[in-house]
Amino acid sequence: MSNILVFIEGANSELKNSTKELLSVAKNSGGKVLAMALGPDAIALAEKAAHYGAEKTFISSDNQFENYNPDLFVTFVADIVKQSQANIVLGSSSSLGKDLFPRVAAKLESGCVSDCTGIEFSGDNVTVKKPIYAGKCTADVNFENSAVKFVLMRANQLKINEADSGLSTEVVEVTPPTTDLKTLIKNIVKSTSEKVDLTEANIIVAGGRGMKEAGHFKLLEELADVLGATVGASRAVCDAGWVPHSMQVGQTGKTVAPNLYIACGISGAIQHLAGMSSSKVIVAINNDPEAPIFQKSTYGIVGDLFDVVPKLTEEFKKVL
Ligand code: FAD
């Protein structure tokens, strides 16, 4: 039976959905589910992780883990991986995960695969699916000669189990070593948006150059408000300064995989598709019937977005 260690990411003492997915898939595999939570709310996160099947959770509530700093995290996380005797480590393919785990894996002379969209366990082994060539193909990846297998999953790929509030976890408090830090994070300026981050969003309404100007993004915000969605954008409009780069979806932006992606006035360049083609349902609104985005769409609406989007908003308001 494999020991599967899940790295917990949370906010305000709540588990991120991506973490619930990891705990659920670990639990469903039949392996022993272990977890690791760092930061001031580690105990609260450990309790929540128990509800998804974490039997034992390694924590440090030390304030220094409030913000990610590779100097601080890498050695400590590697130590916990060793202490846990995990042979598989699951993390989210978030910016933190993608920075931290390749370093930890290198330290432990092990392999790490990021951006995975599927996972299958067999005994101590694991096979993962990873999109390659900007999403044009998907590779099945196995680990070889890797003592620990580090897998970083994209969000919204796995089913979340029902939480069982009757379950509890054994908490193991780990004391971090004193480290001479080379860098120190002084301050983090948080985004003022109340909306769910693009990478965690269940529904995304995204706009491209077809929006014509910055002010027209208001149309997308209105639709997003009705749907409980987050607004994203193509690089063309971020580069034009219409919206901030934090909203960019694609190869050089964020990789997203919501249940519903509504692309408005986006042509579907390969670099944009690379960031959103694993969305479950893709709806494209474009006035050019030949736009490449239609080849990737579940539903296509050929029309002027300035007619279509307000009508959708109006109709959704009636039913939601
Ligand atoms: P366009 O290609 O100009 O498409 C606009 C679309 O709007 C057209 O299809 C048009 O038919 C439609 N339209 C116009 N008016 C209307 C209307 N009234 N109603 C409905 N439809 C309308 N791009 C990304 O998005 N993300 C990335 O991460 C990214 N990374 C890149 C990395 C590299 C190295 C390079 C070279 C490029 C990258 N790009 C990226 C840019 C990418 O190649 C495209 O240029 C970009 O995605 C195009 O954005 P767009 O679809 O908004 O604009």
XYZ file of C-alpha atoms and ligand atoms in Angstrom:
373
model
C 0.000 0.000 0.000
C 1.393 3.398 -0.900
C 1.827 6.320 1.467
C 0.387 9.346 -0.310
C 1.316 12.734 1.134
C -0.886 15.673 0.111
C 0.475 19.217 0.353
C -2.358 21.379 1.660
C -3.074 24.793 0.217
C -5.718 26.880 1.923
C -6.926 30.402 2.574
C -8.622 31.752 5.714
C -8.535 28.298 7.341
C -10.460 26.740 4.426
C -9.020 24.132 2.075
C -8.746 25.175 -1.552
C -10.898 23.045 -3.849
C -7.733 21.851 -5.595
C -6.545 20.419 -2.245
C -9.908 18.704 -1.657
C -9.484 17.087 -5.090
C -6.032 15.758 -4.143
C -7.207 14.378 -0.801
C -10.191 12.730 -2.494
C -8.150 11.030 -5.219
C -5.625 9.840 -2.619
C -8.418 8.443 -0.444
C -10.128 6.744 -3.414
C -6.841 5.057 -4.379
C -6.953 2.914 -1.236
C -3.507 4.147 -0.134
C -2.677 5.647 3.267
C -3.498 9.362 3.099
C -1.044 11.704 4.815
C -1.089 15.486 4.657
C 1.149 18.466 5.356
C -0.056 21.959 6.353
C 2.199 24.947 6.992
C 1.370 28.402 8.332
C -0.598 30.032 11.145
C -3.856 28.239 10.234
C -2.205 24.816 9.881
C -4.231 23.212 12.687
C -7.560 24.367 11.240
C -6.490 23.106 7.809
C -5.417 19.757 9.278
C -8.877 19.336 10.861
C -10.525 20.033 7.500
C -8.118 17.665 5.722
C -9.244 14.905 8.107
C -12.786 15.229 6.735
C -11.437 14.186 3.329
C -9.506 11.221 4.662
C -6.092 12.483 5.910
C -5.106 9.968 8.599
C -1.989 11.787 9.752
C -1.093 15.450 9.167
C 2.358 16.988 9.605
C 2.048 20.637 10.568
C 3.999 23.702 11.560
C 1.961 26.706 12.690
C 5.076 28.890 12.698
C 4.232 32.404 11.451
C 7.217 32.376 9.133
C 5.285 29.952 6.870
C 2.508 32.495 6.288
C 4.072 33.503 2.971
C 5.907 31.245 0.560
C 9.672 31.624 0.507
C 11.713 28.874 -1.201
C 14.647 29.464 1.150
C 12.433 28.487 4.028
C 10.151 25.866 2.536
C 12.372 23.592 0.411
C 14.528 21.937 3.081
C 11.702 21.773 5.598
C 9.237 20.217 3.153
C 11.897 17.725 1.997
C 12.456 16.764 5.658
C 8.720 16.193 6.172
C 8.515 14.079 2.999
C 11.330 11.891 4.399
C 9.771 11.722 7.872
C 6.377 10.742 6.431
C 7.922 7.896 4.411
C 5.694 8.928 1.531
C 6.332 7.309 -1.820
C 3.896 9.588 -3.653
C 3.515 13.325 -3.000
C 0.532 15.188 -4.453
C 0.466 18.967 -4.800
C -1.447 21.508 -6.857
C 0.052 22.820 -10.061
C -0.241 26.330 -8.605
C 2.542 28.917 -8.812
C 3.618 27.840 -5.319
C 3.525 24.128 -6.206
C 5.443 24.617 -9.439
C 8.138 26.611 -7.688
C 8.459 24.464 -4.588
C 8.197 20.835 -5.678
C 10.788 20.613 -8.477
C 13.288 21.951 -5.890
C 12.167 19.453 -3.231
C 12.247 16.615 -5.784
C 15.775 17.571 -6.859
C 16.849 17.562 -3.217
C 15.481 14.039 -2.812
C 16.851 12.893 -6.204
C 13.325 12.132 -7.331
C 11.089 12.990 -10.274
C 8.380 15.638 -10.456
C 5.640 16.015 -13.096
C 3.609 19.228 -13.167
C 0.408 20.293 -14.961
C -1.116 16.814 -14.747
C -4.715 16.364 -15.861
C -5.224 12.727 -14.864
C -3.783 10.232 -12.395
C -3.959 6.460 -11.903
C -2.475 4.524 -9.016
C -1.262 0.945 -9.136
C 0.404 -0.289 -5.956
C 3.348 1.996 -5.206
C 3.318 3.333 -8.745
C 1.469 6.112 -10.388
C 0.793 7.041 -14.020
C -0.183 10.599 -14.859
C -1.553 12.395 -17.895
C 0.246 15.556 -18.936
C -0.675 17.817 -21.879
C 2.341 18.555 -24.110
C 3.047 20.725 -27.179
C 0.761 23.495 -25.894
C -2.051 21.011 -25.309
C -1.955 19.378 -28.792
C -1.157 15.929 -27.332
C -1.393 14.262 -23.960
C 1.449 12.083 -22.670
C 1.033 9.184 -20.233
C 3.983 9.549 -17.862
C 5.482 6.891 -15.581
C 8.226 7.382 -13.021
C 11.448 5.379 -13.139
C 14.181 5.207 -10.493
C 12.327 7.791 -8.428
C 12.222 7.061 -4.716
C 9.421 9.569 -4.263
C 7.011 10.446 -7.068
C 5.964 14.102 -7.044
C 2.738 14.811 -8.955
C 1.340 18.321 -9.395
C -2.264 18.289 -10.580
C -4.084 21.065 -12.396
C -7.172 22.245 -10.516
C -10.693 21.101 -11.476
C -9.595 17.738 -12.901
C -10.750 15.371 -10.135
C -13.942 14.594 -8.282
C -14.255 15.888 -4.703
C -15.623 13.382 -2.183
C -18.322 14.280 0.334
C -16.672 15.621 3.497
C -17.122 13.410 6.570
C -17.016 15.677 9.632
C -16.819 12.632 11.903
C -13.243 11.854 10.797
C -10.161 13.119 12.627
C -6.444 13.145 11.884
C -3.356 12.438 13.966
C -1.494 15.773 14.112
C 2.311 15.670 14.130
C 3.866 19.042 14.987
C 7.217 19.460 13.268
C 9.693 22.091 14.471
C 11.344 24.014 11.636
C 15.110 24.419 11.824
C 16.534 27.924 12.153
C 17.563 28.920 8.665
C 19.765 31.768 7.496
C 17.459 33.285 4.918
C 18.965 34.847 1.813
C 15.702 36.582 0.940
C 12.972 38.007 3.132
C 9.408 38.799 2.094
C 8.508 42.173 3.588
C 5.019 42.729 2.279
C 2.488 41.145 -0.050
C 0.028 43.407 -1.820
C -3.110 41.342 -2.292
C -5.386 41.808 -5.302
C -8.425 43.904 -4.422
C -10.740 41.562 -6.334
C -13.217 39.565 -4.266
C -13.596 37.067 -7.122
C -12.241 33.528 -7.007
C -8.766 33.291 -8.544
C -8.809 32.230 -12.215
C -6.952 29.001 -11.502
C -9.585 27.947 -8.946
C -12.646 29.280 -10.766
C -15.494 26.967 -11.666
C -16.765 29.299 -14.414
C -14.691 31.771 -16.459
C -15.949 34.428 -18.853
C -12.986 35.568 -20.952
C -12.641 38.427 -23.416
C -10.305 39.026 -26.341
C -9.559 41.709 -28.890
C -13.124 41.372 -30.179
C -14.174 43.342 -27.080
C -12.785 46.395 -28.960
C -11.913 48.465 -25.869
C -11.303 48.270 -22.118
C -14.673 49.787 -21.144
C -16.566 46.948 -22.852
C -15.240 44.416 -20.319
C -18.098 45.679 -18.160
C -20.367 43.475 -20.314
C -18.339 40.425 -19.281
C -18.321 41.462 -15.623
C -22.130 41.688 -15.689
C -22.403 38.193 -17.169
C -19.788 36.905 -14.688
C -21.685 38.400 -11.731
C -24.848 36.534 -12.705
C -22.981 33.231 -13.195
C -20.674 33.587 -10.169
C -17.775 33.517 -12.626
C -14.310 35.084 -12.799
C -13.303 37.242 -15.788
C -10.229 36.261 -17.812
C -8.634 37.618 -20.963
C -6.408 36.860 -23.929
C -2.884 38.168 -24.015
C -3.746 40.630 -26.793
C -5.977 42.623 -24.470
C -3.605 42.389 -21.502
C -0.757 43.658 -23.680
C -3.036 46.483 -24.864
C -3.443 47.494 -21.211
C -7.245 46.973 -21.237
C -7.053 44.583 -18.274
C -4.233 43.544 -15.912
C -1.847 40.708 -16.823
C -3.105 38.771 -13.792
C -6.203 38.057 -15.940
C -4.257 36.513 -18.823
C -5.085 32.934 -19.763
C -2.682 30.949 -21.914
C 0.802 29.640 -22.439
C 2.427 32.689 -20.877
C -0.529 33.416 -18.594
C -2.560 31.231 -16.277
C -3.531 27.634 -16.963
C -7.178 27.144 -16.131
C -9.575 24.201 -16.243
C -13.023 25.385 -15.154
C -16.234 23.462 -15.699
C -17.375 26.226 -18.053
C -15.216 28.605 -20.132
C -17.021 31.264 -22.190
C -14.649 32.828 -24.755
C -15.926 36.132 -26.127
C -14.171 37.672 -29.140
C -11.152 35.373 -28.764
C -9.785 33.838 -31.985
C -8.323 30.692 -30.362
C -4.595 31.082 -31.025
C -2.591 28.012 -29.975
C -1.015 29.958 -27.110
C -4.460 30.832 -25.717
C -5.737 27.263 -26.141
C -2.694 25.996 -24.231
C -4.084 27.617 -21.097
C -7.756 26.675 -21.317
C -8.313 23.652 -23.557
C -8.778 21.281 -20.616
C -11.911 23.209 -19.559
C -14.852 20.798 -19.313
C -17.297 22.821 -21.464
C -16.116 25.577 -23.806
C -18.555 28.079 -25.297
C -17.182 30.410 -27.984
C -18.849 33.592 -29.148
C -17.246 34.937 -32.309
C -18.541 36.696 -35.430
C -16.102 34.813 -37.673
C -17.398 31.273 -38.352
C -13.856 30.239 -39.352
C -12.285 31.302 -35.999
C -10.066 28.416 -34.727
C -11.666 28.611 -31.257
C -14.747 26.842 -32.713
C -12.669 23.697 -33.331
C -12.101 23.382 -29.581
C -15.564 24.480 -28.467
C -18.338 22.337 -27.089
C -20.844 24.989 -28.207
C -20.234 27.783 -30.706
C -22.264 30.930 -31.168
C -21.519 32.734 -34.438
C -22.568 36.314 -33.830
C -21.703 39.746 -32.599
C -20.716 39.468 -28.944
C -22.262 42.890 -28.286
C -25.657 41.340 -29.128
C -25.058 37.880 -27.668
C -23.444 38.641 -24.283
C -26.156 41.027 -22.950
C -28.840 38.544 -24.080
C -27.107 35.709 -22.223
C -26.857 37.904 -19.103
C -30.557 38.721 -19.342
C -31.597 35.078 -19.815
C -29.341 33.750 -17.027
C -30.766 36.409 -14.665
C -34.208 34.869 -15.200
C -33.126 31.357 -14.225
C -30.344 31.853 -11.661
P -7.411 38.152 -32.085
O -6.606 37.012 -32.567
O -7.264 39.460 -32.755
O -8.933 37.680 -32.167
C -10.042 38.511 -31.946
C -11.282 37.713 -32.320
O -12.427 38.472 -32.005
C -11.373 37.333 -33.793
O -11.539 35.937 -33.933
C -12.610 38.082 -34.300
O -13.314 37.336 -35.262
C -13.396 38.230 -33.015
N -14.312 39.372 -33.021
C -14.056 40.654 -33.405
N -15.139 41.412 -33.212
C -16.093 40.611 -32.696
C -17.439 40.834 -32.301
N -18.011 42.039 -32.371
N -18.143 39.786 -31.839
C -17.598 38.538 -31.762
N -16.323 38.285 -32.121
C -15.594 39.315 -32.574
N -2.218 34.683 -26.173
C -2.984 34.393 -25.119
O -4.204 34.600 -25.128
N -2.412 33.881 -23.966
C -1.090 33.622 -23.870
O -0.625 33.175 -22.813
C -0.261 33.898 -25.004
N 1.073 33.628 -24.954
C 1.813 33.854 -26.089
C 3.171 33.494 -26.093
C 3.923 33.692 -27.221
C 5.376 33.285 -27.206
C 3.345 34.273 -28.387
C 4.151 34.468 -29.631
C 2.018 34.630 -28.390
C 1.242 34.440 -27.244
N -0.120 34.796 -27.219
C -0.877 34.471 -26.146
C -0.731 35.590 -28.298
C -1.544 34.768 -29.286
O -0.692 34.293 -30.313
C -2.640 35.639 -29.937
O -2.039 36.766 -30.540
C -3.701 36.130 -28.957
O -4.195 35.063 -28.191
C -4.846 36.746 -29.738
O -5.772 37.298 -28.849
P -7.291 37.458 -29.279
O -7.855 36.140 -29.634
O -7.943 38.256 -28.211
O -7.200 38.437 -30.548
